Amino acid sequence: MKDRELLIAVPTANHPKLIMFYLAKTLDAALKHNIDICVYDASSNDETEKIVQKRISQGYHNLKYKKYPENTLLENRCEDIYVNSGYGYVWLCGDGCVLNIDKNIDIVRNEIGKKKDLICFGCFGNASVYADGYKEYTNSVEFCKECFTPSTYFGGVILKGSLVSKDLFDYCRKRYWEHAVPAVYYELFKDGNISATYIHQNFCESSVYKKHSVAQKQRRDIYAFAQLFTETIRKLPDIYNPVKKDLEKALGHTTGMYSWCNLWLMRAEGNLNLKIYIQNRKFLKIASDTKQWLYILIILCPAKVARRIALYLGNFIYDI
């Protein structure tokens, strides 16, 4: 890659082990291909900074570090990344999503050479129920319909670095709250035009230290995936109105969030109980095809029994 052509941006907070693993897996490949990695850290201590600075002292000049005050919102750090990085392209990535750089560099280089606005990867199950393999888009409504789910993954999107203004991000943060980042992609192209590519590719691996998401830990899985995403979809610009009904169930269809197997896992891990169901049942009807009686059946099952069933179905359960 050319100098400052591609930045892998990794926001993190209090996850030193994830950053240690991430750098161990990606630094050599990134250095070989002249790709910069920057860690955007809002930790409460200096453990992550020490890990990064040690790697920089070992000669990894492509590694950068930026420290924020403790508890700086993820959205604020993402705004800084997109608005102020100064790179040709930005690959925004979660600290538990370890990119396979060697495997994907030729694809990425080719798409950047075409000056695409956005490159989207999907690899989890039916990441896109429409596009399989490789597909180019010039119509943003079609792209939204077919690639909404993979575009929400932290690590699934490479965006041209000059596109996002502070005003746009501030608008998205106020309007879409926690979903400011994926909303930016669709606000950017609300005139209907886009130059994008979707690639169905195992572009990353999960960190061995990544046990659960923030939503899982906070018992917010159903709220985050059913209510928040439904509200976000409905707030998207009017140009996307013809596909919004498709999008409402897209995450459920492509991730298996509301499948029989996963519901037992959520019950076992405390992410599905009567209180959670009552609070979110309106949005579950919108976001899920799962029959409501099935939620009740699983909720009425004692958590210990649900755990055994989840294990029998092949789930790996974390205590959270």
CSV table of C-alpha atoms in Angstrom, one decimal, residues 90-299:
chain,number,residue,atom,x,y,z
A,90,VAL,CA,-10.1,3.7,7.1
A,91,TRP,CA,-10.8,0.1,8.2
A,92,LEU,CA,-12.6,0.5,11.5
A,93,CYS,CA,-12.2,-2.7,13.6
A,94,GLY,CA,-13.3,-4.0,17.0
A,95,ASP,CA,-10.5,-5.1,19.3
A,96,GLY,CA,-11.9,-8.7,19.3
A,97,CYS,CA,-12.1,-8.9,15.5
A,98,VAL,CA,-8.7,-9.8,14.4
A,99,LEU,CA,-8.2,-9.1,10.7
A,100,ASN,CA,-6.6,-11.6,8.4
A,101,ILE,CA,-4.5,-9.1,6.5
A,102,ASP,CA,-2.4,-11.5,4.3
A,103,LYS,CA,-5.6,-13.3,3.1
A,104,ASN,CA,-7.4,-10.1,2.2
A,105,ILE,CA,-4.7,-7.6,1.1
A,106,ASP,CA,-5.0,-8.3,-2.6
A,107,ILE,CA,-8.7,-7.9,-2.6
A,108,VAL,CA,-8.5,-4.7,-0.6
A,109,ARG,CA,-5.7,-3.3,-2.8
A,110,ASN,CA,-7.8,-4.0,-5.9
A,111,GLU,CA,-10.9,-2.3,-4.6
A,112,ILE,CA,-9.0,0.7,-3.3
A,113,GLY,CA,-7.4,0.9,-6.8
A,114,LYS,CA,-10.9,1.2,-8.2
A,115,LYS,CA,-11.4,4.2,-5.8
A,116,LYS,CA,-14.5,2.6,-4.2
A,117,ASP,CA,-16.4,4.7,-1.6
A,118,LEU,CA,-16.9,1.6,0.6
A,119,ILE,CA,-15.8,-2.0,0.8
A,120,CYS,CA,-17.9,-4.3,2.8
A,121,PHE,CA,-17.0,-7.8,4.1
A,122,GLY,CA,-19.4,-10.4,5.4
A,123,CYS,CA,-18.5,-13.9,6.7
A,124,PHE,CA,-20.9,-15.0,9.4
A,125,GLY,CA,-23.4,-17.5,8.1
A,126,ASN,CA,-25.6,-15.8,5.6
A,127,ALA,CA,-24.0,-12.4,6.1
A,128,SER,CA,-26.0,-11.2,3.2
A,129,VAL,CA,-29.0,-13.2,2.2
A,130,TYR,CA,-28.8,-11.6,-1.3
A,131,ALA,CA,-25.2,-11.3,-2.3
A,132,ASP,CA,-23.0,-14.4,-2.3
A,133,GLY,CA,-19.3,-14.0,-3.1
A,134,TYR,CA,-18.6,-10.7,-4.8
A,135,LYS,CA,-20.9,-7.9,-5.9
A,136,GLU,CA,-20.4,-4.3,-6.9
A,137,TYR,CA,-23.0,-1.6,-6.3
A,138,THR,CA,-23.8,1.8,-7.7
A,139,ASN,CA,-27.2,2.1,-6.2
A,140,SER,CA,-27.2,2.8,-2.4
A,141,VAL,CA,-30.8,1.5,-1.8
A,142,GLU,CA,-29.9,-1.8,-3.3
A,143,PHE,CA,-26.7,-1.9,-1.3
A,144,CYS,CA,-28.6,-1.0,1.9
A,145,LYS,CA,-31.2,-3.8,1.2
A,146,GLU,CA,-28.5,-6.5,0.5
A,147,CYS,CA,-25.7,-5.5,2.8
A,148,PHE,CA,-27.2,-3.8,5.8
A,149,THR,CA,-26.3,-6.6,8.3
A,150,PRO,CA,-22.6,-7.0,7.4
A,151,SER,CA,-22.1,-3.2,7.3
A,152,THR,CA,-23.0,-3.1,11.0
A,153,TYR,CA,-20.0,-5.3,12.0
A,154,PHE,CA,-17.0,-3.6,13.5
A,155,GLY,CA,-14.4,-4.7,11.1
A,156,GLY,CA,-16.8,-5.3,8.1
A,157,VAL,CA,-16.3,-1.9,6.4
A,158,ILE,CA,-13.5,0.0,4.8
A,159,LEU,CA,-14.5,3.5,4.1
A,160,LYS,CA,-12.9,6.2,2.0
A,161,GLY,CA,-11.3,8.5,4.5
A,162,SER,CA,-12.3,11.9,3.0
A,163,LEU,CA,-16.1,11.3,3.1
A,164,VAL,CA,-17.1,11.9,6.7
A,165,SER,CA,-17.4,15.5,7.9
A,166,LYS,CA,-17.7,16.5,11.6
A,167,ASP,CA,-21.2,18.0,10.9
A,168,LEU,CA,-22.4,14.7,9.4
A,169,PHE,CA,-21.0,12.6,12.3
A,170,ASP,CA,-22.4,15.0,14.9
A,171,TYR,CA,-25.8,14.7,13.2
A,172,CYS,CA,-25.7,10.9,13.1
A,173,ARG,CA,-24.6,10.7,16.8
A,174,LYS,CA,-27.6,12.9,17.8
A,175,ARG,CA,-30.1,11.1,15.6
A,176,TYR,CA,-28.9,7.5,15.9
A,177,TRP,CA,-27.1,7.4,19.2
A,178,GLU,CA,-25.3,4.0,19.5
A,179,HIS,CA,-25.7,3.3,15.8
A,180,ALA,CA,-24.1,6.5,14.6
A,181,VAL,CA,-21.4,4.6,12.8
A,182,PRO,CA,-23.5,2.3,10.5
A,183,ALA,CA,-25.9,5.2,10.0
A,184,VAL,CA,-23.1,7.4,8.6
A,185,TYR,CA,-22.7,4.9,5.7
A,186,TYR,CA,-26.4,5.4,4.6
A,187,GLU,CA,-26.6,9.1,5.3
A,188,LEU,CA,-23.5,9.6,3.1
A,189,PHE,CA,-25.2,8.0,0.1
A,190,LYS,CA,-28.8,9.2,0.6
A,191,ASP,CA,-28.8,10.7,-2.9
A,192,GLY,CA,-28.9,7.1,-4.2
A,193,ASN,CA,-25.4,6.9,-5.6
A,194,ILE,CA,-22.6,4.8,-4.2
A,195,SER,CA,-19.5,3.0,-5.4
A,196,ALA,CA,-19.3,0.0,-3.2
A,197,THR,CA,-18.3,-3.7,-3.2
A,198,TYR,CA,-19.6,-6.5,-1.1
A,199,ILE,CA,-17.2,-9.5,-0.5
A,200,HIS,CA,-18.3,-12.7,1.2
A,201,GLN,CA,-15.0,-13.7,2.8
A,202,ASN,CA,-13.7,-14.9,6.2
A,203,PHE,CA,-11.8,-11.6,6.7
A,204,CYS,CA,-11.2,-12.0,10.4
A,205,GLU,CA,-11.1,-14.3,13.4
A,206,SER,CA,-12.4,-13.8,16.9
A,207,SER,CA,-9.8,-13.1,19.6
A,208,VAL,CA,-9.3,-16.0,22.0
A,209,TYR,CA,-9.8,-13.4,24.8
A,210,LYS,CA,-13.2,-12.2,23.4
A,211,LYS,CA,-15.7,-14.0,25.7
A,212,HIS,CA,-18.8,-11.8,25.1
A,213,SER,CA,-20.0,-8.5,23.7
A,214,VAL,CA,-20.8,-5.5,25.8
A,215,ALA,CA,-24.5,-6.1,25.0
A,216,GLN,CA,-24.3,-9.6,26.3
A,217,LYS,CA,-22.5,-8.6,29.5
A,218,GLN,CA,-25.1,-5.9,30.2
A,219,ARG,CA,-28.0,-8.2,29.4
A,220,ARG,CA,-28.9,-6.0,26.4
A,221,ASP,CA,-28.8,-8.4,23.5
A,222,ILE,CA,-32.5,-8.4,22.6
A,223,TYR,CA,-32.8,-4.6,23.3
A,224,ALA,CA,-29.8,-3.9,21.1
A,225,PHE,CA,-30.7,-6.1,18.2
A,226,ALA,CA,-34.5,-5.8,18.3
A,227,GLN,CA,-35.4,-2.3,19.6
A,228,LEU,CA,-32.3,-0.2,18.8
A,229,PHE,CA,-31.8,-1.6,15.2
A,230,THR,CA,-35.6,-1.3,14.5
A,231,GLU,CA,-35.5,2.4,15.6
A,232,THR,CA,-32.3,3.0,13.6
A,233,ILE,CA,-33.8,1.5,10.4
A,234,ARG,CA,-36.9,3.6,10.7
A,235,LYS,CA,-34.9,6.8,11.1
A,236,LEU,CA,-32.8,6.2,7.9
A,237,PRO,CA,-33.4,8.7,5.1
A,238,ASP,CA,-36.7,8.4,3.1
A,239,ILE,CA,-34.9,7.1,0.1
A,240,TYR,CA,-34.5,3.8,1.9
A,241,ASN,CA,-38.3,3.5,2.7
A,242,PRO,CA,-38.9,0.8,0.1
A,243,VAL,CA,-36.5,-1.6,1.8
A,244,LYS,CA,-37.0,-0.8,5.5
A,245,LYS,CA,-39.4,-3.7,6.0
A,246,ASP,CA,-36.7,-6.1,4.6
A,247,LEU,CA,-34.1,-4.6,6.9
A,248,GLU,CA,-36.2,-5.0,10.1
A,249,LYS,CA,-35.8,-8.8,9.9
A,250,ALA,CA,-32.4,-8.8,8.2
A,251,LEU,CA,-30.3,-9.2,11.3
A,252,GLY,CA,-32.4,-12.0,12.6
A,253,HIS,CA,-32.3,-13.8,9.3
A,254,THR,CA,-28.6,-13.5,8.8
A,255,THR,CA,-27.2,-13.9,12.3
A,256,GLY,CA,-29.6,-16.5,13.7
A,257,MET,CA,-30.2,-14.3,16.7
A,258,TYR,CA,-33.7,-15.6,17.3
A,259,SER,CA,-33.1,-19.2,16.3
A,260,TRP,CA,-34.2,-22.1,18.5
A,261,CYS,CA,-30.5,-22.9,19.3
A,262,ASN,CA,-29.5,-19.3,20.1
A,263,LEU,CA,-32.6,-18.6,22.3
A,264,TRP,CA,-31.6,-21.4,24.6
A,265,LEU,CA,-28.1,-19.9,24.8
A,266,MET,CA,-29.5,-16.5,25.7
A,267,ARG,CA,-31.7,-18.0,28.4
A,268,ALA,CA,-28.7,-19.8,29.8
A,269,GLU,CA,-26.6,-16.7,29.9
A,270,GLY,CA,-29.3,-14.5,31.3
A,271,ASN,CA,-30.1,-12.5,28.2
A,272,LEU,CA,-33.6,-13.9,28.0
A,273,ASN,CA,-36.1,-13.9,30.9
A,274,LEU,CA,-39.7,-12.7,31.4
A,275,LYS,CA,-38.7,-9.1,32.2
A,276,ILE,CA,-36.6,-8.8,29.1
A,277,TYR,CA,-39.3,-10.4,27.0
A,278,ILE,CA,-42.0,-8.1,28.3
A,279,GLN,CA,-39.9,-5.0,27.8
A,280,ASN,CA,-39.0,-6.0,24.2
A,281,ARG,CA,-41.9,-8.1,22.9
A,282,LYS,CA,-43.2,-5.2,20.6
A,283,PHE,CA,-39.9,-5.1,18.8
A,284,LEU,CA,-39.4,-8.9,18.8
A,285,LYS,CA,-42.6,-9.2,16.7
A,286,ILE,CA,-41.1,-6.7,14.3
A,287,ALA,CA,-37.5,-8.0,14.2
A,288,SER,CA,-38.1,-11.8,14.5
A,289,ASP,CA,-40.2,-14.5,12.7
A,290,THR,CA,-40.0,-16.6,15.8
A,291,LYS,CA,-43.4,-17.4,17.3
A,292,GLN,CA,-44.1,-15.7,20.6
A,293,TRP,CA,-45.1,-18.9,22.3
A,294,LEU,CA,-41.6,-20.2,21.8
A,295,TYR,CA,-40.1,-17.3,23.8
A,296,ILE,CA,-42.5,-18.1,26.6
A,297,LEU,CA,-41.7,-21.8,26.5
A,298,ILE,CA,-37.9,-21.1,26.8
A,299,ILE,CA,-38.4,-18.4,29.5
